[in-house]
């Protein structure tokens, strides 16, 4: 039963959903409010330098492989991948850093060199993390979050205790070195919550980190978007940019049209990959499944202050991905989650893709992306952005022992106000809802509207959660729910006919 399906947004989850729905034979059209596709994964090009505006980490390569395999394709049909070695560098002070290698045994050796006996403990920890990964990524996250019974399997029952402990407690029991603790807690940041609020089962992120490694697609993460766009178009998906959605119309309880740039567009089914909260504001109030109070009480992943900086020289003593943990992570986390405010001494992350990718910058220059995690919804002014840029660039100079300020060609920033303006992001959050115990699987906002027929959602505020790999999965899940509903309707029609 071919349907006219309209999709709001063109990020990873929307493109994923579009591909699956088009493969099923539907007439699929994407509407993107911005001038270019990609949602939060857009690209910035300036003066010969190239930046990923959003995601810069390519983790869980198996999820990407599984996505393309569903269309009898492979990632390398669309982009080239390189495994980073080292995967990343972590600074703890001046000339005090740890490089995370590209293979588990080397990482085990690194741990052992920092804390005697920790190598053996890490190996056992990673064995457990791999087991969790196989349960989670190969099974649980591909379930649509319709029922708590989705989580009840013989394998998860064996891991039940891990859902009621947390990453922070487990890691600190096993490792005494503060450096090692911070390195092991770092991947949890991709889940958008404090390690102390993240169930121990999510140690599978450590396997994603140490076991599967960190990769870089040539041309940046935007090359993945371009690959998915190419696949979508080959399947017949139509894509319109500069197409802002102003309203979703409901007739007889069914989503039946959208107002796009003041033009009424009819639809059999509507899927939104845009911000979930914003999408519901496009509906008349009686059709909204979640109240303002509901959203206000959720635990959101951080927002971010980002800088895209062009340097007229190569950066020394930094890797493609470099983390700066020379300040207190716990205090910064409190400033994000417990007492939302601008942090006094923030941790920050820097990406220098031009160290790996010749497309990112000319040989004598460097493209640098800097990120400071922030509480969503806090004040955002140009004065604050400048203040914090000076903080981190000064620390970068001191920690890496080089002068950089005089070599800055340009810088552009992106923060809370921009997340709201460009993505209609609730409180300017960058990553969606945090994956805490009470915001996991069936406890997240539903893929299928509970009040409006033929209205669906996909992306970081619904199942399975924040991050690029989960976004790909979310698109597949929503397409599966739509097909399930359509098949059910066909059976009812056939039965009535008989």
XYZ file of C-alpha atoms in Angstrom:
498
model
C 0.000 0.000 0.000
C 1.963 2.986 -1.286
C 1.676 6.096 0.887
C 2.649 9.752 0.557
C 5.064 10.190 3.461
C 6.415 13.617 4.398
C 9.481 13.854 6.637
C 10.435 16.936 8.636
C 14.185 17.527 8.845
C 17.178 16.015 7.066
C 19.494 14.849 9.840
C 20.770 11.297 10.273
C 17.495 9.919 11.648
C 15.350 11.569 8.957
C 17.586 10.379 6.125
C 17.631 6.899 7.627
C 13.836 6.791 7.910
C 13.493 8.143 4.370
C 15.712 5.402 2.947
C 13.862 2.590 4.706
C 10.421 3.947 3.813
C 11.372 4.515 0.176
C 12.743 0.970 -0.018
C 9.341 -0.239 1.164
C 7.812 1.434 -1.875
C 6.424 4.645 -0.432
C 6.563 8.111 -1.986
C 8.868 9.968 0.417
C 9.651 13.679 0.583
C 11.983 15.440 3.038
C 11.543 19.089 4.058
C 14.549 20.855 5.617
C 14.229 24.348 7.120
C 17.887 25.251 6.560
C 19.682 25.933 3.286
C 21.620 22.664 3.362
C 20.771 19.161 4.498
C 22.231 17.335 7.480
C 20.391 18.844 10.412
C 22.919 19.216 13.224
C 25.507 17.489 11.047
C 25.902 20.329 8.575
C 29.207 21.579 7.210
C 31.042 24.911 7.300
C 33.513 25.879 4.573
C 35.539 29.065 4.871
C 38.776 30.297 3.306
C 39.732 26.819 2.121
C 39.077 25.159 5.492
C 36.289 22.671 6.208
C 34.514 21.981 9.502
C 31.827 19.611 10.680
C 29.353 21.901 12.444
C 27.963 19.061 14.532
C 29.185 15.504 15.236
C 32.898 14.854 14.735
C 33.259 11.337 16.226
C 32.699 8.225 14.099
C 32.123 5.423 16.591
C 30.320 2.072 16.318
C 31.251 1.411 12.678
C 29.183 -1.766 12.780
C 25.966 0.291 13.064
C 26.839 2.190 9.878
C 27.713 -1.083 8.152
C 24.392 -2.588 9.217
C 22.503 0.451 7.914
C 24.054 0.355 4.453
C 23.850 -3.451 4.315
C 20.070 -3.133 4.590
C 20.271 -1.613 1.090
C 22.906 -4.054 -0.221
C 25.536 -1.343 0.112
C 28.647 -0.714 2.171
C 29.990 2.504 3.708
C 32.918 2.483 1.293
C 30.438 2.738 -1.587
C 29.952 6.328 -0.411
C 32.970 7.399 1.660
C 36.430 6.252 2.743
C 37.211 5.454 6.382
C 40.476 5.664 8.277
C 41.021 4.257 11.758
C 42.722 6.865 13.915
C 45.918 5.926 15.719
C 46.040 7.137 18.384
C 42.278 7.334 18.685
C 42.582 10.475 20.808
C 44.774 12.265 23.338
C 43.762 13.325 26.845
C 45.571 16.220 28.541
C 45.682 16.348 32.344
C 48.265 19.139 32.678
C 51.266 20.734 30.995
C 53.090 18.029 29.034
C 50.976 15.542 30.958
C 48.835 13.516 28.616
C 47.728 9.998 27.756
C 47.313 8.737 24.203
C 44.579 6.145 23.704
C 45.812 3.648 21.147
C 43.821 2.079 18.333
C 43.785 -1.460 19.785
C 42.765 -2.935 23.158
C 46.098 -4.570 24.060
C 48.029 -1.317 23.699
C 45.413 0.455 25.825
C 45.723 -2.285 28.468
C 49.494 -1.717 28.471
C 48.957 2.036 28.861
C 46.685 1.486 31.869
C 49.201 -0.857 33.440
C 51.952 1.754 33.046
C 49.843 4.282 34.954
C 48.451 2.008 37.696
C 50.002 -1.344 38.486
C 47.506 -4.183 38.152
C 45.022 -2.096 36.212
C 45.813 -3.781 32.895
C 44.325 -7.105 33.994
C 41.327 -5.330 35.549
C 40.739 -3.371 32.330
C 40.779 -6.554 30.261
C 38.064 -8.060 32.482
C 36.123 -4.792 32.384
C 36.266 -4.723 28.573
C 35.156 -8.365 28.332
C 32.039 -7.413 30.299
C 31.608 -4.241 28.240
C 31.798 -6.285 25.023
C 29.138 -8.640 26.338
C 26.918 -5.635 27.100
C 27.604 -4.207 23.647
C 26.511 -7.425 21.960
C 23.280 -7.420 23.951
C 22.565 -3.706 23.531
C 23.690 -2.728 20.048
C 22.994 -6.016 18.313
C 19.596 -6.474 19.903
C 17.984 -4.124 22.453
C 18.454 -0.795 20.670
C 16.730 -2.187 17.580
C 13.487 -2.468 19.552
C 10.956 0.393 19.278
C 10.370 1.146 22.950
C 6.695 0.211 22.938
C 6.788 -2.031 26.012
C 8.983 -2.714 29.054
C 8.923 -6.368 28.031
C 11.322 -5.479 25.203
C 14.047 -5.271 27.851
C 13.200 -8.607 29.434
C 15.351 -11.320 27.885
C 17.417 -14.138 29.414
C 20.561 -12.132 28.688
C 19.324 -8.875 30.253
C 18.070 -10.764 33.318
C 21.633 -11.902 33.892
C 22.685 -8.229 33.785
C 19.819 -6.903 35.936
C 22.067 -5.597 38.701
C 23.899 -3.395 36.204
C 20.746 -1.352 35.615
C 20.675 -0.357 39.285
C 24.330 0.505 39.734
C 26.129 3.244 37.812
C 29.227 3.737 35.698
C 30.925 6.068 38.178
C 30.567 3.655 41.101
C 31.787 0.671 39.112
C 34.781 2.393 37.579
C 35.926 3.885 40.880
C 35.716 0.481 42.561
C 38.064 -1.001 40.002
C 40.533 1.842 39.341
C 42.213 4.234 41.767
C 44.051 6.504 39.311
C 42.030 9.668 38.686
C 43.359 9.740 35.123
C 42.103 6.251 34.369
C 38.742 6.978 35.974
C 38.280 10.075 33.797
C 39.276 8.202 30.647
C 36.752 5.444 31.388
C 33.996 7.906 32.273
C 34.539 9.970 29.117
C 32.492 7.808 26.659
C 29.425 8.231 28.873
C 29.346 11.891 27.821
C 28.016 10.660 24.467
C 24.942 9.434 26.373
C 24.316 12.914 27.731
C 24.330 12.216 31.480
C 26.686 12.215 34.441
C 28.508 8.895 34.973
C 26.864 8.741 38.408
C 23.425 8.827 36.724
C 24.234 6.345 33.953
C 23.473 2.639 34.541
C 26.484 0.324 34.650
C 25.104 -1.594 31.670
C 26.132 1.357 29.511
C 29.764 0.303 29.927
C 29.195 -0.962 26.378
C 30.321 2.538 25.380
C 33.790 1.636 26.671
C 33.853 -1.288 24.276
C 32.737 1.035 21.483
C 35.695 3.234 22.436
C 38.516 0.767 23.150
C 37.249 -2.302 21.300
C 35.957 -0.880 18.024
C 38.097 2.238 17.857
C 37.683 5.748 16.531
C 37.382 6.301 12.793
C 37.371 9.263 10.436
C 35.392 9.446 7.192
C 37.366 11.316 4.548
C 35.741 14.697 4.112
C 34.375 14.596 7.659
C 31.070 13.419 9.065
C 29.297 15.424 6.397
C 30.513 12.878 3.853
C 28.300 10.340 5.656
C 25.345 12.711 5.249
C 26.179 13.069 1.566
C 26.383 9.289 1.242
C 22.980 8.857 2.851
C 21.561 11.599 0.644
C 22.893 9.807 -2.434
C 21.323 6.545 -1.265
C 18.006 8.263 -0.494
C 17.810 9.947 -3.886
C 18.655 6.674 -5.627
C 15.620 5.198 -3.859
C 13.417 8.000 -5.143
C 13.358 10.300 -2.090
C 12.723 13.963 -2.893
C 14.462 16.599 -0.742
C 13.559 20.270 -0.364
C 15.683 22.779 1.556
C 14.698 26.243 2.835
C 11.378 24.570 3.629
C 10.206 25.595 7.090
C 7.245 23.752 8.599
C 4.774 26.165 10.189
C 1.945 23.837 11.203
C 0.849 20.205 11.209
C -2.823 19.815 10.385
C -5.020 17.160 11.968
C -8.320 16.050 10.489
C -10.518 13.462 12.187
C -7.667 12.657 14.547
C -5.223 11.974 11.714
C -2.185 14.001 10.630
C -3.104 14.938 7.070
C -1.226 18.058 6.021
C 1.630 20.444 6.773
C 2.000 24.145 6.146
C 5.371 24.577 4.404
C 6.431 28.134 3.603
C 2.770 29.172 3.659
C 1.810 26.339 1.289
C -0.473 23.495 2.368
C 1.114 20.109 1.627
C -1.054 17.024 2.052
C 0.294 13.761 3.448
C -0.838 10.253 4.312
C 1.815 9.972 7.021
C 4.087 12.575 8.651
C 7.410 11.722 10.301
C 9.315 14.365 12.254
C 13.047 14.149 12.716
C 12.987 17.705 14.049
C 13.049 18.543 17.752
C 10.228 16.536 19.354
C 9.054 19.361 21.624
C 9.053 21.848 18.755
C 7.170 19.440 16.500
C 4.377 19.130 19.051
C 4.072 22.930 19.180
C 3.161 22.737 15.480
C 0.031 20.870 16.548
C -3.019 22.427 18.158
C -2.827 21.893 21.927
C -5.366 19.051 22.185
C -3.126 16.915 19.974
C 0.097 17.302 21.979
C 1.060 14.143 23.860
C 3.559 15.795 26.216
C 2.975 18.908 28.316
C 5.415 21.753 28.920
C 5.715 20.463 32.476
C 6.762 17.055 31.130
C 9.562 18.520 29.050
C 10.697 20.808 31.850
C 11.150 17.812 34.159
C 13.246 15.750 31.718
C 17.004 15.425 32.118
C 18.496 16.860 28.955
C 21.920 16.215 27.556
C 24.151 19.299 27.498
C 24.169 22.157 25.094
C 27.540 23.309 23.791
C 29.618 26.348 23.020
C 31.434 25.573 19.780
C 34.142 27.452 17.939
C 35.305 26.846 14.380
C 38.777 28.326 14.093
C 41.156 28.689 11.185
C 44.869 28.774 12.057
C 47.650 30.038 9.814
C 50.005 27.313 11.094
C 49.972 23.653 12.056
C 49.041 22.857 15.664
C 51.726 20.932 17.511
C 51.400 18.362 20.316
C 47.719 17.695 19.686
C 45.955 14.830 17.955
C 42.964 14.737 15.613
C 40.756 14.354 18.730
C 42.144 15.944 21.883
C 40.429 16.179 25.277
C 41.444 18.694 27.924
C 40.730 17.237 31.368
C 43.082 19.504 33.283
C 40.227 20.811 35.443
C 37.744 19.085 37.753
C 35.186 17.081 35.756
C 32.856 16.648 38.741
C 32.558 20.400 39.280
C 31.917 21.020 35.582
C 29.260 18.275 35.601
C 27.524 19.937 38.552
C 27.441 23.183 36.558
C 25.654 21.343 33.767
C 23.196 19.127 35.638
C 22.833 20.150 39.289
C 23.256 23.912 39.421
C 23.047 25.076 35.790
C 25.483 27.912 35.112
C 28.528 28.787 33.073
C 31.449 26.725 34.453
C 34.364 28.604 35.985
C 36.977 26.198 34.609
C 35.418 24.058 31.905
C 36.702 20.856 30.422
C 36.813 21.141 26.662
C 37.411 19.124 23.524
C 39.274 20.032 20.351
C 39.161 18.433 16.943
C 41.854 19.044 14.329
C 40.622 16.976 11.360
C 43.291 18.483 9.107
C 45.812 16.266 10.939
C 44.163 13.298 9.224
C 42.275 14.706 6.287
C 43.900 16.824 3.568
C 40.438 18.034 2.568
C 40.033 19.857 5.890
C 42.786 22.449 5.389
C 45.767 23.382 3.179
C 49.088 21.875 4.238
C 50.282 25.013 6.044
C 47.032 25.654 7.940
C 44.865 23.947 10.522
C 41.112 23.687 11.026
C 40.193 23.506 14.701
C 36.803 22.815 16.263
C 36.452 23.454 19.995
C 33.578 22.355 22.221
C 32.630 23.233 25.796
C 29.654 21.267 27.224
C 27.109 23.618 28.827
C 23.808 23.412 30.640
C 20.904 23.857 28.212
C 18.821 26.975 28.593
C 21.482 29.209 30.113
C 22.259 32.773 29.071
C 24.154 33.091 25.789
C 25.825 36.365 24.804
C 28.704 37.378 22.541
C 30.582 38.653 25.599
C 30.362 35.242 27.285
C 31.441 33.468 24.109
C 34.525 35.700 23.827
C 35.368 35.223 27.497
C 35.303 31.438 27.176
C 37.186 31.362 23.906
C 40.002 33.265 25.593
C 39.917 30.772 28.478
C 40.304 27.693 26.314
C 42.777 29.091 23.776
C 44.998 30.286 26.642
C 44.866 26.825 28.198
C 45.553 25.176 24.838
C 48.655 27.324 24.446
C 49.880 26.541 27.965
C 49.178 22.818 27.888
C 50.710 22.222 24.464
C 53.550 24.748 24.834
C 52.939 26.936 21.786
C 51.676 30.402 20.916
C 48.529 30.341 18.816
C 46.510 33.531 19.222
C 48.508 35.492 16.674
C 47.961 32.710 14.105
C 44.161 32.809 14.194
C 42.790 33.605 10.748
C 39.138 33.595 11.785
C 36.741 32.076 14.253
C 33.010 31.452 14.228
C 30.944 30.391 17.211
C 27.777 28.382 17.783
C 25.938 28.175 21.098
C 22.585 27.901 22.869
C 20.864 30.642 20.862
C 22.015 29.082 17.589
C 20.729 25.622 18.530
C 17.344 27.228 19.132
C 17.416 29.333 15.956
C 18.767 26.722 13.541
C 17.233 23.540 14.968
C 14.306 24.700 17.146
C 16.133 22.823 19.885
C 14.408 22.709 23.284
C 16.406 25.014 25.602
C 19.175 24.898 23.018
C 20.207 21.341 23.917
C 22.797 19.814 21.609
C 22.306 16.066 22.064
C 18.718 15.398 23.122
C 17.470 13.565 26.211
C 20.068 11.997 28.468
C 20.091 8.200 28.721
C 19.399 7.896 32.432
C 17.636 4.840 33.888
C 14.257 6.614 33.890
C 14.753 7.861 30.316
C 15.684 4.593 28.671
C 13.818 2.630 25.973
C 10.051 2.577 26.663
C 10.443 5.482 29.129
C 11.455 7.888 26.361
C 8.973 9.910 24.242
C 7.304 7.532 21.817
C 8.156 7.017 18.163
C 4.440 6.981 17.418
C 2.195 9.847 18.521
C -0.144 8.791 21.294
C -2.784 11.326 20.254
C -2.589 11.702 16.481
C -2.886 8.876 13.986
C -0.214 8.693 11.250
C 2.161 11.059 13.071
C 5.559 9.636 13.972
C 8.828 10.871 15.448
C 12.462 9.931 15.066
C 15.777 11.220 16.402
C 17.599 12.016 19.605
C 14.589 12.831 21.787
C 12.945 9.475 21.176
C 14.121 5.854 20.929
C 16.867 4.737 21.243
C 18.655 7.960 22.307
C 21.353 10.533 21.565
C 24.248 10.045 19.159
C 24.745 9.380 15.464
C 24.516 5.551 15.511
C 21.280 5.679 17.576
C 19.912 8.203 15.061
C 20.437 5.714 12.220
C 18.693 3.073 14.292
C 15.840 5.437 15.191
C 15.095 5.939 11.498
C 14.894 2.197 10.964
C 12.648 1.739 14.000
C 10.112 4.352 12.944
C 9.960 2.929 9.418
C 9.300 -0.482 10.951
C 6.446 0.863 13.091
C 4.854 2.525 10.071
C 5.035 -0.669 8.039
C 3.604 -2.640 10.962
C 0.656 -0.248 11.187
C 0.021 -0.348 7.435
C 0.118 -4.150 7.386
C -2.362 -4.201 10.244
C -4.697 -1.912 8.297
C -4.423 -4.144 5.220
C -5.393 -7.200 7.264
C -8.402 -5.366 8.692
C -9.486 -4.271 5.199
C -9.117 -7.800 3.826
C -11.070 -9.225 6.745
C -13.885 -6.728 6.266
C -13.994 -7.496 2.539
C -14.266 -11.206 3.170
